[in-house]
C-alpha positions in Angstrom: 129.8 102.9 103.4 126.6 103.3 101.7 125.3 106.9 103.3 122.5 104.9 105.4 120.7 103.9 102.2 119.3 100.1 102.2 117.4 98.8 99.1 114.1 96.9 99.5 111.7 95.2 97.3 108.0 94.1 97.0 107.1 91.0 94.6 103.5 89.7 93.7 105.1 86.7 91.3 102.8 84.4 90.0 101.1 82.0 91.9 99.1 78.8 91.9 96.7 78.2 94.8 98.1 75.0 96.8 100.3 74.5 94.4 103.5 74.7 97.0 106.3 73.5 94.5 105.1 75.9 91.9 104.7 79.1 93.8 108.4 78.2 95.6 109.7 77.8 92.2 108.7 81.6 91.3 109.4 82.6 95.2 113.1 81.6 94.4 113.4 83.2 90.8 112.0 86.6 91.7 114.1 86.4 94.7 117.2 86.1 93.0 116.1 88.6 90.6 115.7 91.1 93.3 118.9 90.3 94.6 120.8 90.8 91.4 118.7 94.4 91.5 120.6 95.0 94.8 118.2 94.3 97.5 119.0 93.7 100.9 115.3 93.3 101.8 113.1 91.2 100.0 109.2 91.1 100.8 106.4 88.7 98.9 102.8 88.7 100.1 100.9 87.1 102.8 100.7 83.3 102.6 102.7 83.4 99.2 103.8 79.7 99.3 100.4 78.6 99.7 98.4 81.5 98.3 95.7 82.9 100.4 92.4 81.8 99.1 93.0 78.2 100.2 90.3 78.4 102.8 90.1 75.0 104.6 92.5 73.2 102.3 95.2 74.8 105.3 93.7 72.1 107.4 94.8 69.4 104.9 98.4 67.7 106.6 99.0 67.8 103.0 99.1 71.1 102.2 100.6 72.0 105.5 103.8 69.4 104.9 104.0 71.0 101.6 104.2 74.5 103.1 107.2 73.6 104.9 109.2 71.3 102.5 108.9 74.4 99.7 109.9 76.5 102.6 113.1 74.2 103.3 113.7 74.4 99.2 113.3 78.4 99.5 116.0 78.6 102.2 118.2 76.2 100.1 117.7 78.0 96.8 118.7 81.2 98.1 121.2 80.4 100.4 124.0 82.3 98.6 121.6 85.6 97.6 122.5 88.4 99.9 119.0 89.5 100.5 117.0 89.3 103.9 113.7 87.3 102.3 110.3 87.1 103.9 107.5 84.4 102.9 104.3 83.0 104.4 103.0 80.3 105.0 100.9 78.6 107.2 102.9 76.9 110.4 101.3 74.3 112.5 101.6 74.7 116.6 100.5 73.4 119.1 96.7 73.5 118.7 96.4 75.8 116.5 97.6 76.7 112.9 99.4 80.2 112.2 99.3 82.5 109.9 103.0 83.6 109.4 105.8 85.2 107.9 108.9 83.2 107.5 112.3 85.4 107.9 114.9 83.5 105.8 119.0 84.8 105.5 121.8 82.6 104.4 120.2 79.5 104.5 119.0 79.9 107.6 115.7 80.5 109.0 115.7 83.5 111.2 112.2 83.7 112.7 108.1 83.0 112.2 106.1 86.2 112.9 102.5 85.4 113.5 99.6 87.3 112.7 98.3 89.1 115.6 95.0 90.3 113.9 92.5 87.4 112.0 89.7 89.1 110.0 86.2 87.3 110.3 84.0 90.1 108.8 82.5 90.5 105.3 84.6 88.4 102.3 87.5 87.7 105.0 87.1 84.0 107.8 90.5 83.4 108.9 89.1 83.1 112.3 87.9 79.6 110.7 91.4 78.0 110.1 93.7 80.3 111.8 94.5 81.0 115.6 95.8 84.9 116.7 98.9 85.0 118.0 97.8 87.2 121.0 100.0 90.8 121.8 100.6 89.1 125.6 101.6 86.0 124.4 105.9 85.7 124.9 107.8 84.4 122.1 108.4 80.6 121.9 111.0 78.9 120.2 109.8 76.2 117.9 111.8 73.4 115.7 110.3 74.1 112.1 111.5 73.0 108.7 114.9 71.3 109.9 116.0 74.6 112.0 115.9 74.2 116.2 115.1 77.0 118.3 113.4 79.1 115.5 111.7 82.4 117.4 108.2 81.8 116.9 106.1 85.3 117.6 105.7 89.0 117.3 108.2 90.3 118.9 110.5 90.0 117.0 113.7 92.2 115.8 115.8 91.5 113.0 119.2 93.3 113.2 122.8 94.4 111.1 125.7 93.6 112.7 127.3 96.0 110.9 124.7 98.7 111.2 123.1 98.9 114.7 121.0 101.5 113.3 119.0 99.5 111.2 116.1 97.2 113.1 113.4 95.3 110.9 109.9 93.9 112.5 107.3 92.5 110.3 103.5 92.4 110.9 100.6 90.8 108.5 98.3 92.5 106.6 95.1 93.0 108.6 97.6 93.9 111.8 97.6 97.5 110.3 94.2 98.0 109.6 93.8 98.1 113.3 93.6 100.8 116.2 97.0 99.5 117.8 99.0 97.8 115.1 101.7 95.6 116.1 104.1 97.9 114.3 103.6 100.4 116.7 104.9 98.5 119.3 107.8 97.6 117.2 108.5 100.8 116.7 108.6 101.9 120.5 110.8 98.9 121.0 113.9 100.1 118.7 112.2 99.4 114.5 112.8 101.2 112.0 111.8 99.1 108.6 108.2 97.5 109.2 107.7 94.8 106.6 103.8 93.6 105.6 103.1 90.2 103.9 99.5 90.8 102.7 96.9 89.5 100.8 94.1 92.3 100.9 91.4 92.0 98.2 90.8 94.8 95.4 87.4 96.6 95.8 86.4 100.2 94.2 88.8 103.1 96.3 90.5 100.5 98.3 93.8 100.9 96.7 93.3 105.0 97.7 92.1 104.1 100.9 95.0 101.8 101.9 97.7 103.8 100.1 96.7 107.3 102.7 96.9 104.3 105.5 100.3 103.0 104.8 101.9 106.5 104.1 100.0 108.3 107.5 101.4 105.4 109.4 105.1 105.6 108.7 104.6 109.0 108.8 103.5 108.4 112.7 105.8 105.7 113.4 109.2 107.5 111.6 109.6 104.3 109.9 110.0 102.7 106.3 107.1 100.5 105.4 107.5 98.0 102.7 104.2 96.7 101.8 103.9 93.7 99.5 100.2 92.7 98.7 99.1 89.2 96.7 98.9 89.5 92.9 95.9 88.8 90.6 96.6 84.6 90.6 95.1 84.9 94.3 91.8 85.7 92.5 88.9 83.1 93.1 85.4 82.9 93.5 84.0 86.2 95.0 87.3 88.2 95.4 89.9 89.8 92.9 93.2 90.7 94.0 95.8 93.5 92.1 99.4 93.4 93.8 99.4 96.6 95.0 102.8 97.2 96.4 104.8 100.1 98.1 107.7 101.3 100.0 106.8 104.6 102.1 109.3 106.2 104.2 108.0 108.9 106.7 105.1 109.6 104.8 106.7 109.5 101.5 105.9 107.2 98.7 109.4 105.7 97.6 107.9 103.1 95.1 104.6 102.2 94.7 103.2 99.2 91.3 100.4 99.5 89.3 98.0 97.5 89.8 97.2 93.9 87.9 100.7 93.3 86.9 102.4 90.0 86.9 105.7 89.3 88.1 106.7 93.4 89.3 109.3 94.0 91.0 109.5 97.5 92.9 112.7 98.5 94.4 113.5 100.9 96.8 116.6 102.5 98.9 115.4 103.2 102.4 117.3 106.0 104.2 118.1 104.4 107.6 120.1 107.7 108.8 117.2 109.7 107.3 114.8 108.0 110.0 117.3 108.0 112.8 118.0 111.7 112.5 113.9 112.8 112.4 113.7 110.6 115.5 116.3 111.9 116.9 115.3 115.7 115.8 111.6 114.6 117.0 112.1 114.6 120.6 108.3 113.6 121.2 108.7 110.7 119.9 111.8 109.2 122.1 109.4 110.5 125.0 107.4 108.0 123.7 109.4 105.5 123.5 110.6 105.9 126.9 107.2 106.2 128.2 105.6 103.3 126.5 103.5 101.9 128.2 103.5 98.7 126.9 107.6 98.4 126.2 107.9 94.2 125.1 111.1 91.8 125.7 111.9 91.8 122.4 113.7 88.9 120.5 116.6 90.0 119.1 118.1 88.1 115.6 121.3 89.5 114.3 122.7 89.0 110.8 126.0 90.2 108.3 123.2 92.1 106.1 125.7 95.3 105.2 128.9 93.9 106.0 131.4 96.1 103.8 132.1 92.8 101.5 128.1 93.4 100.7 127.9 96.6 100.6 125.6 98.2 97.8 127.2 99.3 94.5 126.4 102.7 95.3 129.2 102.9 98.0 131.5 102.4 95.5 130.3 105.6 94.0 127.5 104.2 92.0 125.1 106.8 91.8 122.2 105.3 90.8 119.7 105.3 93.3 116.2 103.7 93.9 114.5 107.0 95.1 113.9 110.3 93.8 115.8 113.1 94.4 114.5 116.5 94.2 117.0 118.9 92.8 114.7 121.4 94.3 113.6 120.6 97.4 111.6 123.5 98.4 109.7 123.9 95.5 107.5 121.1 94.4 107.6 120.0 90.5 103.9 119.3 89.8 102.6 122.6 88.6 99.0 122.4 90.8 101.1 121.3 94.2 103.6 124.6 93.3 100.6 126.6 92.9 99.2 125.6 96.9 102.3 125.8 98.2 102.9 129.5 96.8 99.5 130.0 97.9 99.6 128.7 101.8 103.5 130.6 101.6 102.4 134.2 100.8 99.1 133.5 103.1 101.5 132.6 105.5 104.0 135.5 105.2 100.9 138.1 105.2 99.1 136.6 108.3 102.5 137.1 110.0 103.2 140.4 109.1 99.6 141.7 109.6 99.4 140.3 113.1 102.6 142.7 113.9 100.7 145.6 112.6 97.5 145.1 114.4 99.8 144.2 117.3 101.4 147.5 117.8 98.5 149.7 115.8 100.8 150.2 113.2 98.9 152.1 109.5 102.3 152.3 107.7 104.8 150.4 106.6 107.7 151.3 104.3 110.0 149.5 101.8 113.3 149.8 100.3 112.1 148.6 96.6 115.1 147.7 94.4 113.3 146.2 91.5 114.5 143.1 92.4 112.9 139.6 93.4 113.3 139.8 96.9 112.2 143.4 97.5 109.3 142.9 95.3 107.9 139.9 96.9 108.2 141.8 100.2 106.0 144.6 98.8 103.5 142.3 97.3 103.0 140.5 100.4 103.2 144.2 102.8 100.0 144.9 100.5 98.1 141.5 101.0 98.7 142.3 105.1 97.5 145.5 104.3 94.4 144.1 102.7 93.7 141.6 105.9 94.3 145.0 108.2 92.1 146.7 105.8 94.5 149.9 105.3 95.2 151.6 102.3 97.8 150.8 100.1 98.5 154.1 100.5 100.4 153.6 103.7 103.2 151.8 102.0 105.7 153.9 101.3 107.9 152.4 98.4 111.3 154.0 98.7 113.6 153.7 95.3 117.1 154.5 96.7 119.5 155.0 92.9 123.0 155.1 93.9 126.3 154.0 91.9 125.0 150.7 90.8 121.7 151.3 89.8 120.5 150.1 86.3 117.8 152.1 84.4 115.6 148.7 84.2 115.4 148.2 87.9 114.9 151.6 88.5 112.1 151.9 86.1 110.5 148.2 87.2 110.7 150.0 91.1 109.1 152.9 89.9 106.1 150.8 87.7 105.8 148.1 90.5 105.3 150.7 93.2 102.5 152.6 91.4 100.8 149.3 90.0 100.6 148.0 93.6 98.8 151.5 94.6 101.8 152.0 96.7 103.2 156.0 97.6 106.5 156.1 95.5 109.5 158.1 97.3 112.7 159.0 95.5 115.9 159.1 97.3 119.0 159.5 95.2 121.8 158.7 98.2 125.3 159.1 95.9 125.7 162.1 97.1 125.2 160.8 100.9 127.4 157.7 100.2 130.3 160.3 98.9 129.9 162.2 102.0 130.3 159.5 104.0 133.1 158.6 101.9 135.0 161.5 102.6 134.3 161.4 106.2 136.0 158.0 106.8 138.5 158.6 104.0 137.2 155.8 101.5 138.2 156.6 97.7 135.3 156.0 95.8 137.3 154.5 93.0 138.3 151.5 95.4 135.4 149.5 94.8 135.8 147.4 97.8 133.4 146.0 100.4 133.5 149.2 102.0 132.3 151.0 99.6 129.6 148.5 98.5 128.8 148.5 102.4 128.3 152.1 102.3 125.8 152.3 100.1 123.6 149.5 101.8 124.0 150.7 105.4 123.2 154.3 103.9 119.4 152.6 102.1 118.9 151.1 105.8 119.6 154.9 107.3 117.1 155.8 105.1 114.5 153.9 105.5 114.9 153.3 109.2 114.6 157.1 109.8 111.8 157.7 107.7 109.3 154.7 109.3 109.9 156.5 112.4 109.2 159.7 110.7 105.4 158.0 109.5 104.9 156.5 112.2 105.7 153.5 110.1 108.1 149.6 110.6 110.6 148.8 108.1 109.9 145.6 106.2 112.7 143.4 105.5 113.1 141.9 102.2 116.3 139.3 102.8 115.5 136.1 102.4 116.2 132.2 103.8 119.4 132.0 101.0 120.9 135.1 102.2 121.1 134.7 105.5 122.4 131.2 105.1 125.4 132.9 102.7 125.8 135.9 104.8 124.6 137.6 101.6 123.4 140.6 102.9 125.3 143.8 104.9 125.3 143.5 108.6 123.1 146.4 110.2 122.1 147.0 106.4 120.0 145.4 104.6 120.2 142.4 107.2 118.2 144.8 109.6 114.5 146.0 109.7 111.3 146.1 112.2 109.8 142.9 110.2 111.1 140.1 107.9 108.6 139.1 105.6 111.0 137.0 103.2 113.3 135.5 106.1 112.2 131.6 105.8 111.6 131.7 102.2 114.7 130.1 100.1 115.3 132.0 96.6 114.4 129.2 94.6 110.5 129.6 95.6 110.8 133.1 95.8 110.9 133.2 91.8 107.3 131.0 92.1 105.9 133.3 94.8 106.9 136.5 92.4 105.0 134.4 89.8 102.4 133.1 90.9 101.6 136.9 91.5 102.6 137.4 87.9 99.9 135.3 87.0 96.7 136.3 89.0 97.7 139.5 87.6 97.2 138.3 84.2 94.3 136.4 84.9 92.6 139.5 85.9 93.6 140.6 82.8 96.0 143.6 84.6 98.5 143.5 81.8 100.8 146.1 83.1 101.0 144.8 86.4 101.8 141.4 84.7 104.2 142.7 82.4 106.4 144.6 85.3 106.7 141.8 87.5 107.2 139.5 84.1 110.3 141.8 83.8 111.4 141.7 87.4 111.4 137.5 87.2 113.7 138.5 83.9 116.0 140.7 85.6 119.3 139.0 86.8 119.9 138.8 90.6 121.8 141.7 91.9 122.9 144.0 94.7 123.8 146.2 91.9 126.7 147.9 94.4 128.9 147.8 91.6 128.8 150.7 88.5 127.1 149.1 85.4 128.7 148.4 82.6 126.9 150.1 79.6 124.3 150.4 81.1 123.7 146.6 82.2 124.3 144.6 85.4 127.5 143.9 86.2 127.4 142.2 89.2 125.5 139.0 89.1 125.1 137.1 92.8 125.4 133.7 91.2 128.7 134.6 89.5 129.9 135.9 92.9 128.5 133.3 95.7 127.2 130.4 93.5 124.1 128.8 92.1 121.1 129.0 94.4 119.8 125.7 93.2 123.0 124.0 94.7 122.8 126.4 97.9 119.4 125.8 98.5 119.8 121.9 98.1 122.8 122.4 100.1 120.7 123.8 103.1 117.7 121.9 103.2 119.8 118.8 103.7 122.2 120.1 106.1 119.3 121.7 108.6 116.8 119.4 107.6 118.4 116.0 108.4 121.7 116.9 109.4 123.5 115.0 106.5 127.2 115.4 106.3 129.0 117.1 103.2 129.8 113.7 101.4 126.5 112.5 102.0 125.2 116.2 100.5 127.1 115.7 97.7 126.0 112.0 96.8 122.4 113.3 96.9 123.5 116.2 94.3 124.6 114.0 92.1 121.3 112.0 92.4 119.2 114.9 91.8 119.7 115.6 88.4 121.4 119.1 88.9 122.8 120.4 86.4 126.5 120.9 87.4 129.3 118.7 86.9 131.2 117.2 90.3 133.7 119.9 90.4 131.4 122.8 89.9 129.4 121.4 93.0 132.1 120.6 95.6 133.6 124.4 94.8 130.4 125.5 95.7 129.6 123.0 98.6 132.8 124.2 100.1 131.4 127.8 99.7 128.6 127.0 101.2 129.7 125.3 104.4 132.3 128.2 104.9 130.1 131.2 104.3 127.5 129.2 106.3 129.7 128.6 109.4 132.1 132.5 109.4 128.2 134.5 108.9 126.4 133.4 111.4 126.4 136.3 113.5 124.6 137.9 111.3 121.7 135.6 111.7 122.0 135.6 115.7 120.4 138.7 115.6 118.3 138.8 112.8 114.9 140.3 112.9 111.3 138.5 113.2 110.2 136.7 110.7 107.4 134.9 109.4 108.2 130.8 109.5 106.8 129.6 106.4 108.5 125.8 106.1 110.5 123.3 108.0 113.5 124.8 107.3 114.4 128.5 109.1 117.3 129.8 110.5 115.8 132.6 113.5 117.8 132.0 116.7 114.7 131.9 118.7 113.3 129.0 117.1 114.6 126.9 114.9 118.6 127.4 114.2 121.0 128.3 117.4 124.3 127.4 116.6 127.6 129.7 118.2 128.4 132.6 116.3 132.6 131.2 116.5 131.6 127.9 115.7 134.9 125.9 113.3 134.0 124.3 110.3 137.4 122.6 109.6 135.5 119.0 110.4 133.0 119.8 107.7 135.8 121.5 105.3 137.9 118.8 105.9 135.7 116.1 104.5 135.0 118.0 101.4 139.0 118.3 100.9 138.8 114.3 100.6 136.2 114.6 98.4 138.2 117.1 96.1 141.5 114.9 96.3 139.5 111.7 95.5 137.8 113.9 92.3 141.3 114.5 91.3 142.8 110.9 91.9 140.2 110.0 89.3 138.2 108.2 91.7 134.1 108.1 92.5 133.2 110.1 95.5 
């Protein structure tokens, strides 16, 4: 109902040490208020109904009776909120006293996880007043705050009835800083959501320092980690606390506060399916798993968290979600992070392509050069391999192939790009070829069907195939990712060549990788290599099969097959995580794209068919450099049946179309 997505929360409200009734009068207000923000899971710091800093007060009956009555008001209070809460609080057992983490759900109390991990070193003694709960210790069940038979441990799972997918463990603050962290047992033993209570102490760097440690680990364990650290009122005598909070998921940084602010609340929508499918795609890590050597009897608590009476606004077509989604997935928004990533992409694409050539003792390479994106980012990265093999530029022949659909401006841009780049510049008009052939087969070149745009393409591959061998030369391919994920390309035409330089790079960064070329040029102050590629990134995307009209373009890709923005978003979530259309979609309209719902789901349903009826063409597609996570070579990363259906997939986007014309949100 709600596409996998839960939504969590971190609070730091204010706080008064020892002052139980207080701090469980904020505990319950900030609750509530994340709950009326939609969370399901609701985490506050480490010893929050006592506050931290209480030192040996905890040994005071006092405070400890306290604890537990404002613990018994807490479960009352928010009894009726729909939210999974955790608090802590000191907890008395046996001969020792406990630092734990109270679960709390619909008035009931679920569980008390103990801290595993006491620090005793520098500005931290819990050692003093607190006992470990040791990893081999079993899970007891304790009476506690009016409730029998609470589960009193670390092992501890907190589960949806109605989602099996999602399991929740908790550990304490100093359990992470450690070489085994609880949560990685947790994690072998079925979590997916790690929630930390903690009440770590602001120092110079340590907010750097712990945010790299909470992002690597969920990154390691697959896992959402919701991190909820005490808030400046925790600040006495020699340390200062901030409230740094986050939510990471797999490495990412969902949420994350400032520091120093009172009474922030930072929200979250965990994607459970997300996690399950990298696990699943991850086959490491379920070797792990299985082969854990220290596999645990867990405790298991269920509760109605996502029952479809509580599901989240959003699965009633709410939009509006707690995370950011990137419109343009494979191309990163911050202008210094786009400028490495071009970097590390063409470094990439070059090493690739210069390993062939040293491979088979190739000194010549030639290129079909259009004047296009795709054909010039080929030729740009043919001369940095060139560079690494330390051959002259020479060696690359540029071939300009003008034929019925050939503008003047990519024509000229071929011929000025192919000189700038030191290349050898061939001329070879093939219309009268293409006719020929034409008349051979019987095709009237006034029928300006597929055939005769097919013609001219398989003719440029003749062409170019014919003369590498003639130079002793390979054939670089210039298709790229979005191409071969459309079909967008002729079958043994351009789909074919000796190398694919291009063939995991999506169009949407191949307009950066042209640029970022663009701009070393300029920076070097080589203004008419600048300006020629300045014009190529102008130049409207084309297979310019089609005659001109007055002397312009008049076949534009985008017109024909659809956005690449959409396509590209399209194929990263469909490869990438698996995600089913209406999922897809959701996450489109999340991304800030600028289409409205119809425009995408005509083109979603363009995708999915011209994805599923082409992939033949990608079963035997060439090598490749693999630049990213995302790649579609049958020898690697994408093997799917070349007469695979898509009706299931097609199906699903016909209920999405009938529910956009019902008027309803989909």
């Amino acid at each position: 109902m709600n596409f996998g997505f839960i939504r969590s929360a971190c609070v730091s409200p204010r706080l008064v040490v020892a002052d139980c009734i207080t701090n469980a009068e904020n505990i319950i207000k900030a609750a509530k208020e994340a709950c009326a923000g939609g969370a399901k899971i609701v985490v506050f710091p480490e010893l929050s109904i006592t506050g931290y800093t209480c030192g040996d007060l905890f040994f005071q009956k006092s405070l400890q009776n306290g604890a537990e009555k404002a613990l018994c008001s807490i479960i009352k209070e928010t009894a009726a909120l729909d939210s999974l809460i955790f608090v802590g609080l000191p907890v008395p057992v046996g001969e020792g006293i406990y630092n734990c983490a109270a679960a709390i759900y619909g008035g009931k109390l679920l569980s008390l996880i103990a801290k595993t991990f006491l620090p005793n070193y520098g500005e931290f003694y819990e050692r003093r007043q607190f006992t470990p709960f040791q990893p081999d210790m079993e899970t007891r069940f304790i009476s506690f705050a009016g409730f029998d038979d609470v589960p009193f441990g670390t092992d501890i799972l907190i589960c949806d009835k109605n989602n099996p997918e999602l399991k929740i463990a908790c550990e304490i603050c100093e359990d992470l800083w450690t070489p085994l962290p609880p949560s990685t047992r947790h994690v072998l033993n079925g979590a997916n959501v790690i929630v930390n209570l903690s009440a770590g102490n602001e120092i110079i760097g340590k907010a750097d320092y712990r945010r790299n440690l909470v992002q690597n680990h969920s990154a390691k364990l697959i896992a959402a980690y919701v991190y909820s650290n005490a808030g400046k009122d925790e600040s006495t005598q020699d340390m200062v606390f901030a409230g740094h909070k986050m939510i990471c998921e797999n490495g990412t940084m969902l949420a994350q506060s400032e520091l120093f602010y009172d009474d922030e609340i930072i929200y979250a929508d965990i994607d459970i399916e997300r996690l399950c499918q990298e696990r699943r795609r991850t086959t490491s890590f379920g070797f792990s798993v299985n082969h854990a050597p220290f596999a645990a009897d867990y405790t298991t608590v269920e509760i109605d968290l996502c029952g479809d009476d509580k599901a989240l606004e959003l699965a009633e077509g709410n939009c509006t979600l707690k995370r950011f989604v990137d419109a343009h997935p494979f191309v990163p928004s911050d202008k210094a992070n786009r400028t490495l990533r071009c970097e590390q992409v063409i470094n990439l694409q070059a090493q690739g392509l210069a390993k062939r050539l040293r491979h088979i003792n190739c000194q010549s390479a030639v290129i079909g050069l259009s004047g296009g994106l795709d054909s010039t980012l080929a030729l740009l990265v043919t001369c940095r391999a060139f560079d690494l093999c330390k051959i002259d530029h020479k060696k690359i022949t540029a071939i300009t192939m003008p034929c019925f659909g050939t503008t003047d401006r990519t024509y000229q841009n071929a011929c000025k790009l192919a000189r700038e780049c030191g290349a050898t510049l061939k001329e070879i008009p093939i219309a009268d070829a293409v006719r020929q052939h034409f008349k051979d087969i019987g095709q009237d070149e006034n029928m300006h069907d597929v055939t005769y745009e097919n013609g001219q393409a398989r003719t440029r591959t003749l062409v170019l195939m014919n003369y590498a061998n003639k130079t002793n030369g390979i054939v670089i391919g210039t298709g790229d990712l979005s191409e071969l994920a459309l079909g967008w390309c002729t079958y043994n035409g351009d789909h074919m060549s000796m190398y694919g330089v291009n063939s995991s790079v999506p169009k949407t960064l191949v307009r950066y990788l042209v640029e970022w070329f663009c701009e070393q040029a300029a920076n070097t102050g080589n203004n008419a290599y600048s300006a020629v590629l300045r014009d190529i990134l102008d130049t409207p995307v084309s297979p310019e099969l089609l005659p001109p009209t007055n002397g312009k373009i008049s076949q534009v890709t985008e017109d024909l097959v659809g956005p690449y923005e959409l396509h590209d978003f399209y194929l990263y979530y469909l490869l990438r995580f698996g995600f089913s259309p209406k999922k897809i979609f959701f996450l489109a309209k999340n991304a800030a794209l600028p289409y409205d719902d119809a425009t995408m789901l005509k083109w979603l349903r363009t995708f999915y068919r011209r994805f599923f009826s082409q992939q033949f063409k990608r079963s035997c597609m060439p090598d490749g450099a693999k630049v990213g996570t995302i790649n579609l070579s049958p020898r690697g990363d994408w093997r799917m049946p070349s007469d695979a259906s898509a009706a299931i997939w097609l199906k699903e986007i016909d209920v999405l179309e009938d529910e956009l014309k019902g008027g309803k949100r989909c």
